[in-house]
Coordinates of C-alpha atoms in Angstrom, one line a residue:
M1 CA -0.6 -13.7 -22.7
N2 CA -1.2 -10.0 -22.7
K3 CA 1.2 -7.6 -21.0
P4 CA -0.1 -6.3 -17.7
R5 CA -1.3 -2.7 -18.1
V6 CA 0.1 -0.7 -15.2
A7 CA -1.2 2.8 -14.4
I8 CA 1.3 5.2 -12.8
Q9 CA 1.3 8.8 -11.7
G10 CA 3.9 10.4 -14.1
I11 CA 5.6 9.6 -17.4
K12 CA 8.4 7.2 -18.6
A13 CA 11.5 7.3 -16.4
S14 CA 9.6 8.3 -13.3
F15 CA 10.1 6.5 -10.0
H16 CA 6.7 5.0 -10.4
Q17 CA 7.9 3.3 -13.6
E18 CA 11.0 2.0 -11.8
A19 CA 8.7 0.6 -9.1
A20 CA 6.5 -1.0 -11.7
V21 CA 9.3 -2.6 -13.5
K22 CA 10.9 -3.9 -10.2
F23 CA 7.5 -5.5 -9.3
F24 CA 6.2 -6.7 -12.7
G25 CA 9.4 -6.9 -14.8
E26 CA 10.2 -5.1 -18.0
D27 CA 7.4 -6.6 -20.0
I28 CA 4.6 -4.2 -19.1
E29 CA 2.4 -1.6 -20.9
L30 CA 2.7 1.7 -19.0
V31 CA -0.5 3.8 -18.6
E32 CA 0.8 7.3 -17.9
C33 CA -1.5 9.5 -15.7
T34 CA -1.2 13.1 -14.5
S35 CA -2.5 12.4 -11.0
F36 CA -3.0 9.5 -8.5
K37 CA -6.7 9.9 -8.9
Q38 CA -6.4 9.4 -12.7
T39 CA -4.6 6.1 -12.1
F40 CA -7.6 4.9 -10.1
E41 CA -9.9 6.2 -12.8
A42 CA -8.0 4.2 -15.4
L43 CA -8.5 1.1 -13.3
S44 CA -12.1 1.8 -12.9
R45 CA -12.6 2.2 -16.7
K46 CA -10.6 -1.0 -17.3
E47 CA -8.0 0.9 -19.1
A48 CA -5.4 -0.6 -16.8
D49 CA -5.0 -3.8 -14.9
Y50 CA -3.0 -2.5 -12.0
V51 CA -2.1 0.7 -10.2
V52 CA 1.4 1.4 -8.7
M53 CA 1.1 4.1 -6.1
A54 CA 3.6 5.6 -3.7
I55 CA 2.4 5.4 -0.1
E56 CA 5.4 6.5 2.1
N57 CA 8.9 7.9 1.9
S58 CA 11.5 7.5 4.6
I59 CA 12.3 11.2 4.6
A60 CA 9.0 12.9 3.5
G61 CA 6.7 10.6 5.4
S62 CA 3.3 9.2 4.4
L63 CA 1.4 10.4 1.3
L64 CA -1.9 11.0 3.3
P65 CA -4.1 11.9 0.3
N66 CA -3.4 8.4 -1.2
Y67 CA -4.9 6.7 1.8
S68 CA -8.2 8.5 1.0
L69 CA -8.0 7.3 -2.6
M70 CA -7.7 3.7 -1.5
M71 CA -10.7 4.0 0.7
N72 CA -12.8 5.9 -1.9
Y73 CA -12.1 3.5 -4.8
N74 CA -11.8 0.3 -2.7
F75 CA -9.5 -1.6 -5.1
P76 CA -7.7 -4.4 -3.2
V77 CA -4.0 -4.1 -2.4
V78 CA -2.2 -7.1 -4.1
G79 CA 1.4 -6.3 -3.4
E80 CA 4.1 -3.9 -2.3
V81 CA 7.5 -2.9 -3.5
S82 CA 10.2 -0.7 -2.0
L83 CA 12.6 1.4 -4.1
R84 CA 15.9 3.1 -3.1
I85 CA 15.4 6.8 -4.1
Q86 CA 18.5 8.4 -5.6
L87 CA 18.1 12.0 -6.9
H88 CA 20.4 14.0 -9.1
L89 CA 20.7 17.5 -10.3
L90 CA 20.1 17.2 -14.1
A91 CA 21.0 19.9 -16.6
Y92 CA 20.9 20.3 -20.3
P93 CA 24.3 19.5 -21.9
G94 CA 26.7 22.5 -21.7
V95 CA 25.0 24.1 -18.7
K96 CA 27.3 24.8 -15.8
F97 CA 26.4 24.9 -12.1
E98 CA 26.9 28.7 -11.9
D99 CA 24.3 29.1 -14.7
V100 CA 21.5 27.5 -12.7
K101 CA 18.8 29.8 -11.3
Y102 CA 15.9 27.4 -10.9
A103 CA 15.4 23.7 -9.8
I104 CA 12.2 21.9 -10.7
S105 CA 10.8 18.7 -9.3
H106 CA 7.9 16.9 -7.6
P107 CA 7.3 18.4 -4.1
I108 CA 8.0 15.1 -2.4
A109 CA 11.4 14.8 -4.2
L110 CA 12.1 18.4 -3.3
R111 CA 11.5 17.6 0.4
Q112 CA 14.0 14.8 0.2
C113 CA 16.7 17.2 -1.1
V114 CA 16.1 20.1 1.3
D115 CA 19.5 20.0 3.0
F116 CA 21.3 20.2 -0.4
M117 CA 19.1 23.0 -1.7
E118 CA 19.5 25.1 1.4
E119 CA 23.2 25.3 0.7
Y120 CA 22.4 27.2 -2.6
P121 CA 19.8 29.8 -1.7
Q122 CA 20.4 31.5 -5.1
I123 CA 18.6 28.7 -6.8
K124 CA 14.9 29.0 -6.7
V125 CA 13.0 25.8 -6.1
I126 CA 9.8 25.3 -8.2
E127 CA 7.3 22.5 -7.5
S128 CA 6.0 20.6 -10.5
S129 CA 3.9 17.5 -11.2
D130 CA 6.5 14.7 -11.8
T131 CA 10.2 14.2 -11.6
A132 CA 10.5 12.7 -15.1
A133 CA 8.3 15.4 -16.7
C134 CA 10.6 18.0 -15.3
A135 CA 13.6 16.3 -16.9
K136 CA 11.7 16.1 -20.2
R137 CA 10.9 19.7 -20.0
V138 CA 14.5 20.7 -19.5
H139 CA 15.4 18.6 -22.6
D140 CA 12.5 19.6 -24.8
E141 CA 12.8 23.4 -24.1
K142 CA 16.6 23.3 -24.0
L143 CA 16.5 25.2 -20.6
M144 CA 19.9 26.8 -19.9
D145 CA 19.1 28.2 -16.4
T146 CA 16.9 25.4 -15.0
V147 CA 17.8 21.9 -13.7
A148 CA 15.5 19.0 -12.9
I149 CA 15.8 16.8 -9.8
A150 CA 15.2 13.4 -11.0
N151 CA 16.6 9.8 -11.3
T152 CA 19.3 8.1 -13.5
M153 CA 16.6 6.7 -15.8
A154 CA 15.4 10.2 -16.5
A155 CA 18.9 11.5 -17.2
E156 CA 19.5 8.7 -19.8
L157 CA 16.1 8.9 -21.5
Y158 CA 16.2 12.7 -21.8
E159 CA 20.0 13.1 -22.4
L160 CA 20.8 15.3 -19.4
N161 CA 24.0 15.7 -17.5
A162 CA 24.2 15.2 -13.8
L163 CA 25.8 18.4 -12.3
E164 CA 25.5 16.8 -8.8
K165 CA 24.7 13.2 -7.9
R166 CA 23.0 11.7 -4.9
I167 CA 21.7 15.0 -3.5
E168 CA 18.9 13.4 -1.3
S169 CA 19.4 14.2 2.4
N170 CA 19.6 10.6 3.5
K171 CA 21.5 8.1 1.4
K172 CA 19.3 5.3 2.7
N173 CA 16.2 7.1 1.3
Y174 CA 13.5 4.8 0.0
T175 CA 9.9 4.9 -1.0
R176 CA 7.3 2.2 -0.5
F177 CA 4.7 1.6 -3.3
L178 CA 1.5 -0.4 -3.1
I179 CA 0.1 -2.3 -6.0
M180 CA -3.7 -2.2 -6.5
A181 CA -5.7 -4.4 -8.8
D182 CA -9.3 -4.8 -10.2
K183 CA -11.4 -7.3 -8.1
H184 CA -10.7 -10.3 -10.5
N185 CA -6.9 -9.8 -10.0
G186 CA -7.2 -9.3 -6.3
T187 CA -6.7 -12.8 -4.8
I188 CA -3.1 -13.6 -3.6
A189 CA -1.9 -17.1 -2.6
D190 CA -0.5 -17.5 0.9
P191 CA -0.6 -13.8 2.0
N192 CA 1.4 -12.9 5.1
K193 CA 0.7 -9.1 5.2
A194 CA -2.4 -7.0 5.2
S195 CA -3.4 -3.4 5.0
L196 CA -6.4 -2.5 7.3
C197 CA -8.5 0.5 8.0
F198 CA -10.8 0.9 11.0
Q199 CA -12.2 3.4 13.5
A200 CA -11.8 2.8 17.2
G201 CA -14.2 4.2 19.8
N202 CA -13.5 7.6 21.3
E203 CA -13.3 6.1 24.9
V204 CA -10.1 5.8 26.9
G205 CA -8.2 2.6 25.9
S206 CA -10.2 1.8 22.8
L207 CA -7.3 1.8 20.4
A208 CA -5.1 0.1 23.0
K209 CA -7.5 -2.8 23.1
V210 CA -7.2 -3.3 19.3
L211 CA -3.4 -3.1 19.4
N212 CA -3.3 -5.6 22.3
I213 CA -5.4 -8.0 20.3
F214 CA -2.8 -8.0 17.6
A215 CA 0.0 -8.4 20.1
E216 CA -1.7 -11.3 21.9
N217 CA -2.1 -13.2 18.6
E218 CA 1.5 -12.5 17.7
I219 CA 0.6 -10.3 14.8
N220 CA 3.3 -7.7 14.0
L221 CA 2.0 -4.2 13.6
S222 CA 4.6 -2.7 11.1
K223 CA 2.8 0.6 10.6
I224 CA -0.1 2.6 11.9
Q225 CA -1.3 6.0 10.5
S226 CA -4.3 8.1 11.7
M227 CA -6.3 10.5 9.5
P228 CA -9.3 12.5 10.6
V229 CA -12.7 11.4 9.2
L230 CA -13.9 14.0 6.8
G231 CA -16.8 16.0 8.4
K232 CA -16.6 14.3 11.8
P233 CA -14.6 16.2 14.4
N234 CA -12.6 14.1 16.8
E235 CA -13.1 10.9 14.8
Y236 CA -10.2 9.2 13.1
N237 CA -9.5 6.4 10.6
F238 CA -6.6 4.2 11.5
Y239 CA -4.6 2.7 8.8
A240 CA -2.5 -0.3 9.8
D241 CA -0.2 -2.7 8.1
V242 CA 0.0 -6.1 9.9
E243 CA 2.2 -9.2 9.3
W244 CA 1.9 -12.8 10.5
Q245 CA 3.4 -16.2 10.5
E246 CA 0.3 -18.3 11.1
P247 CA -2.9 -17.5 9.2
K248 CA -5.0 -18.9 12.0
Q249 CA -3.6 -16.2 14.3
Y250 CA -4.4 -13.5 11.8
D251 CA -7.9 -14.7 11.4
A252 CA -8.4 -14.8 15.2
A253 CA -7.1 -11.3 15.5
I254 CA -9.4 -9.9 12.9
K255 CA -12.4 -11.6 14.5
Q256 CA -11.6 -10.2 17.9
A257 CA -10.7 -6.7 16.6
L258 CA -14.1 -6.4 15.0
K259 CA -15.7 -6.3 18.4
Y260 CA -13.8 -3.1 19.3
T261 CA -13.9 -1.2 16.0
H262 CA -16.3 0.0 13.5
N263 CA -16.1 0.6 9.7
F264 CA -13.4 -2.1 9.6
N265 CA -12.0 -2.7 6.1
I266 CA -9.4 -5.0 4.9
L267 CA -7.8 -3.0 2.1
G268 CA -5.8 -5.9 0.8
E269 CA -3.9 -9.2 1.8
Y270 CA -0.7 -9.8 0.0
R271 CA 2.9 -11.1 0.3
K272 CA 5.4 -9.0 2.3
N273 CA 8.1 -7.6 -0.1
D274 CA 10.4 -5.1 1.7
K275 CA 13.6 -5.8 -0.3
I276 CA 15.2 -2.5 -1.4

């Protein structure tokens, strides 16, 4: 059997690789991409079998552009995985803390370390595309005045020293990732969670009616996120994650919700997996 080809935003030793390994195991073929859009393009061109994509972080919040990508490409969500995020200040061997003038990392990672960085205003923070790529740059260019903020995997792969460990603002920091697949890989046995997208009417109580339908059918609404509809003022897409015990109750809730919504999409039905 062929290894699953998994597209990630970033390179080896990124958090996306960690998430992919946690979900699929070590025996995967990594498809490295420079952007989230590129991961979906790889799936479209059948250069990958799956996409692993961060969707929310407990400190930095939801990655809103990624919801739009899910809608635009319409690949089914087939799973989820949550990853504890531990960030370290990584330097080229021999570099001391007092030598550091710059810190480079992905903007989401930087937001997770804002409390630590505010204590050292002499260090200029620079946003870049990927945590692991920043670590690789420090290694390849032998940077003596620049540190990368990245994970342990990056420190080991690119032979960097941790000047400071665990600099994330909240030690219970985690990121949730979604797994998308091509249509033929999109059927999951016995799902108990779904990601939905819909629009509710702009009248008083429209959204409340939909939420009440879920409650009355004993469907747990674990997340709801609104985003403006592009080009339509005062109209919003609602992205919701729902969980259920009985499939019949879920089916009934969906049928009832359709009466009070429009542009209703089931983005994916999958097994709940929130172990960190």
